Amino acid sequence: MTLRDDATLVLKGYAPGGEEGGDQAELRRAYLDHLAGHDDAMWKACGAGHLTASALVIDPERKKVLLTLHRKLRMWLQMGGHCEERDATLEAAALREATEESGITGLTLLPGGPVRLDRHPIPPPCNWHLDVQYAALAPAGAAERISEESLELRWFGYEDVAEVADASVVRLLKATRSRL
């Protein structure tokens, strides 16, 4: 099975709920249409946009999230990014990105598949990210380590996220908390 096949299965199985259900169902359909219409939909080279994978890292006590001050975008975001040839699944891509960008080994994704979807414009040449968002729990004693893609890493209490991050991160946190 290819990564594109896995993404199609994951999205077909994604069942958005809650107050965002309609918006999420519409995005789910748009992602599936994009996959059907673009052989390179998983890769950065797809000029029409491409799927990405991310994960919001939650501390072991489930009271804080780890955000990265993204080097290029200069925004506080969850860990995530482009899929790579070596990624067998979207889950693997999200976990790889979260591990690389946080420096934390032993992260585990919350069960139940993606937490939400978020489509956002990105500066060229990428144009659009169709992000499949997961949440990951850090193990006890986890120590973060900054990567080349970050200016800073910092743990934020749930109540502080809206003060530093944009609405997409706030929505991801809200959806994640409903699963904890």
C-alpha positions as semicolon CSV with decimal commas, in nm:
position;residue;x (nm);y (nm);z (nm)
1;M;0,000;0,000;0,000
2;T;0,131;0,345;-0,086
3;L;0,122;0,649;0,139
4;R;-0,141;0,795;-0,093
5;D;-0,354;0,479;-0,050
6;D;-0,316;0,504;0,327
7;A;-0,419;0,872;0,321
8;T;-0,728;0,785;0,120
9;L;-0,826;0,512;0,369
10;V;-0,759;0,738;0,667
11;L;-0,972;1,016;0,523
12;K;-1,253;0,782;0,421
13;G;-1,260;0,658;0,781
14;Y;-1,239;1,006;0,935
15;A;-1,570;1,084;1,106
16;P;-1,577;1,447;1,214
17;G;-1,810;1,536;1,495
18;G;-1,898;1,816;1,729
19;E;-1,974;2,171;1,630
20;E;-1,714;2,165;1,350
21;G;-1,860;1,853;1,190
22;G;-1,994;2,024;0,876
23;D;-1,674;2,213;0,806
24;Q;-1,464;1,904;0,872
25;A;-1,683;1,689;0,647
26;E;-1,640;1,946;0,368
27;L;-1,261;1,944;0,415
28;R;-1,260;1,564;0,419
29;R;-1,433;1,563;0,081
30;A;-1,193;1,827;-0,056
31;Y;-0,892;1,623;0,059
32;L;-1,030;1,307;-0,101
33;D;-1,102;1,496;-0,425
34;H;-0,749;1,635;-0,419
35;L;-0,602;1,287;-0,374
36;A;-0,815;1,153;-0,659
37;G;-0,718;1,439;-0,889
38;H;-0,343;1,458;-0,825
39;D;-0,104;1,166;-0,840
40;D;0,151;1,377;-0,651
41;A;-0,095;1,503;-0,385
42;M;0,125;1,371;-0,103
43;W;0,438;1,556;-0,208
44;K;0,570;1,909;-0,175
45;A;0,616;1,923;-0,553
46;C;0,238;1,929;-0,609
47;G;0,180;2,292;-0,703
48;A;-0,194;2,270;-0,635
49;G;-0,118;2,189;-0,270
50;H;-0,032;1,872;-0,085
51;L;-0,121;1,673;0,222
52;T;0,088;1,725;0,531
53;A;0,082;1,558;0,872
54;S;0,113;1,719;1,213
55;A;0,072;1,637;1,580
56;L;-0,007;1,846;1,885
57;V;0,223;1,723;2,163
58;I;0,053;1,690;2,504
59;D;0,245;1,660;2,830
60;P;0,208;1,339;3,037
61;E;-0,017;1,513;3,293
62;R;-0,240;1,635;3,008
63;K;-0,228;1,998;3,118
64;K;0,011;2,155;2,865
65;V;0,100;2,145;2,497
66;L;0,440;2,185;2,336
67;L;0,447;2,442;2,056
68;T;0,725;2,540;1,822
69;L;0,803;2,892;1,712
70;H;0,838;2,808;1,343
71;R;1,159;2,947;1,194
72;K;1,013;3,048;0,855
73;L;0,657;3,142;0,951
74;R;0,744;3,305;1,287
75;M;0,429;3,158;1,443
76;W;0,365;2,925;1,737
77;L;0,244;2,598;1,585
78;Q;0,208;2,227;1,653
79;M;0,483;2,001;1,519
80;G;0,435;1,889;1,161
81;G;0,526;1,913;0,799
82;H;0,573;1,741;0,468
83;C;0,536;1,371;0,407
84;E;0,849;1,188;0,297
85;E;0,904;0,884;0,077
86;R;1,001;0,677;0,383
87;D;0,666;0,743;0,556
88;A;0,447;0,434;0,521
89;T;0,138;0,600;0,671
90;L;0,004;0,942;0,763
91;E;0,035;0,840;1,128
92;A;0,401;0,757;1,072
93;A;0,457;1,095;0,905
94;A;0,288;1,282;1,193
95;L;0,485;1,088;1,453
96;R;0,814;1,138;1,265
97;E;0,755;1,512;1,233
98;A;0,656;1,547;1,599
99;T;0,962;1,352;1,711
100;E;1,202;1,541;1,484
101;E;1,070;1,885;1,573
102;S;1,023;1,828;1,947
103;G;1,329;1,613;2,007
104;I;1,112;1,388;2,224
105;T;1,141;1,014;2,172
106;G;0,865;0,779;2,277
107;L;0,571;0,994;2,166
108;T;0,247;0,800;2,116
109;L;-0,044;0,917;1,903
110;L;-0,385;0,933;2,064
111;P;-0,602;0,648;1,936
112;G;-0,883;0,710;1,693
113;G;-0,693;0,856;1,399
114;P;-0,676;1,223;1,303
115;V;-0,814;1,478;1,546
116;R;-0,904;1,730;1,275
117;L;-0,821;1,865;0,931
118;D;-0,692;2,211;0,849
119;R;-0,631;2,362;0,504
120;H;-0,418;2,675;0,499
121;P;-0,224;2,883;0,247
122;I;0,155;2,866;0,257
123;P;0,407;3,087;0,077
124;P;0,513;2,960;-0,267
125;P;0,619;2,715;-0,391
126;C;0,396;2,510;-0,157
127;N;0,079;2,724;-0,197
128;W;-0,156;2,504;0,015
129;H;-0,114;2,259;0,299
130;L;-0,395;2,012;0,348
131;D;-0,295;1,918;0,701
132;V;-0,408;1,596;0,867
133;Q;-0,375;1,670;1,237
134;Y;-0,311;1,420;1,514
135;A;-0,233;1,452;1,885
136;A;0,057;1,281;2,062
137;L;0,126;1,214;2,428
138;A;0,478;1,273;2,557
139;P;0,619;1,009;2,793
140;A;0,696;1,086;3,157
141;G;1,030;1,262;3,191
142;A;1,032;1,377;2,830
143;A;1,286;1,643;2,748
144;E;1,233;1,855;2,440
145;R;1,519;1,957;2,211
146;I;1,494;2,233;1,955
147;S;1,537;2,145;1,586
148;E;1,668;2,344;1,291
149;E;1,309;2,425;1,192
150;S;1,234;2,604;1,518
151;L;1,339;2,925;1,682
152;E;1,204;2,806;2,016
153;L;1,005;2,529;2,183
154;R;0,782;2,602;2,482
155;W;0,517;2,427;2,691
156;F;0,193;2,624;2,722
157;G;-0,098;2,563;2,957
158;Y;-0,421;2,502;2,767
159;E;-0,557;2,838;2,878
160;D;-0,251;3,021;2,737
161;V;-0,257;2,881;2,383
162;A;-0,509;3,134;2,247
163;E;-0,279;3,418;2,355
164;V;0,016;3,299;2,144
165;A;-0,116;3,078;1,863
166;D;-0,357;3,131;1,577
167;A;-0,713;3,002;1,559
168;S;-0,615;2,677;1,384
169;V;-0,398;2,569;1,679
170;V;-0,673;2,669;1,922
171;R;-0,924;2,456;1,726
172;L;-0,679;2,163;1,726
173;L;-0,634;2,192;2,102
174;K;-1,010;2,201;2,156
175;A;-1,063;1,892;1,940
176;T;-0,774;1,715;2,115
177;R;-0,909;1,790;2,462
178;S;-1,239;1,631;2,366
179;R;-1,047;1,303;2,317
180;L;-0,847;1,311;2,641
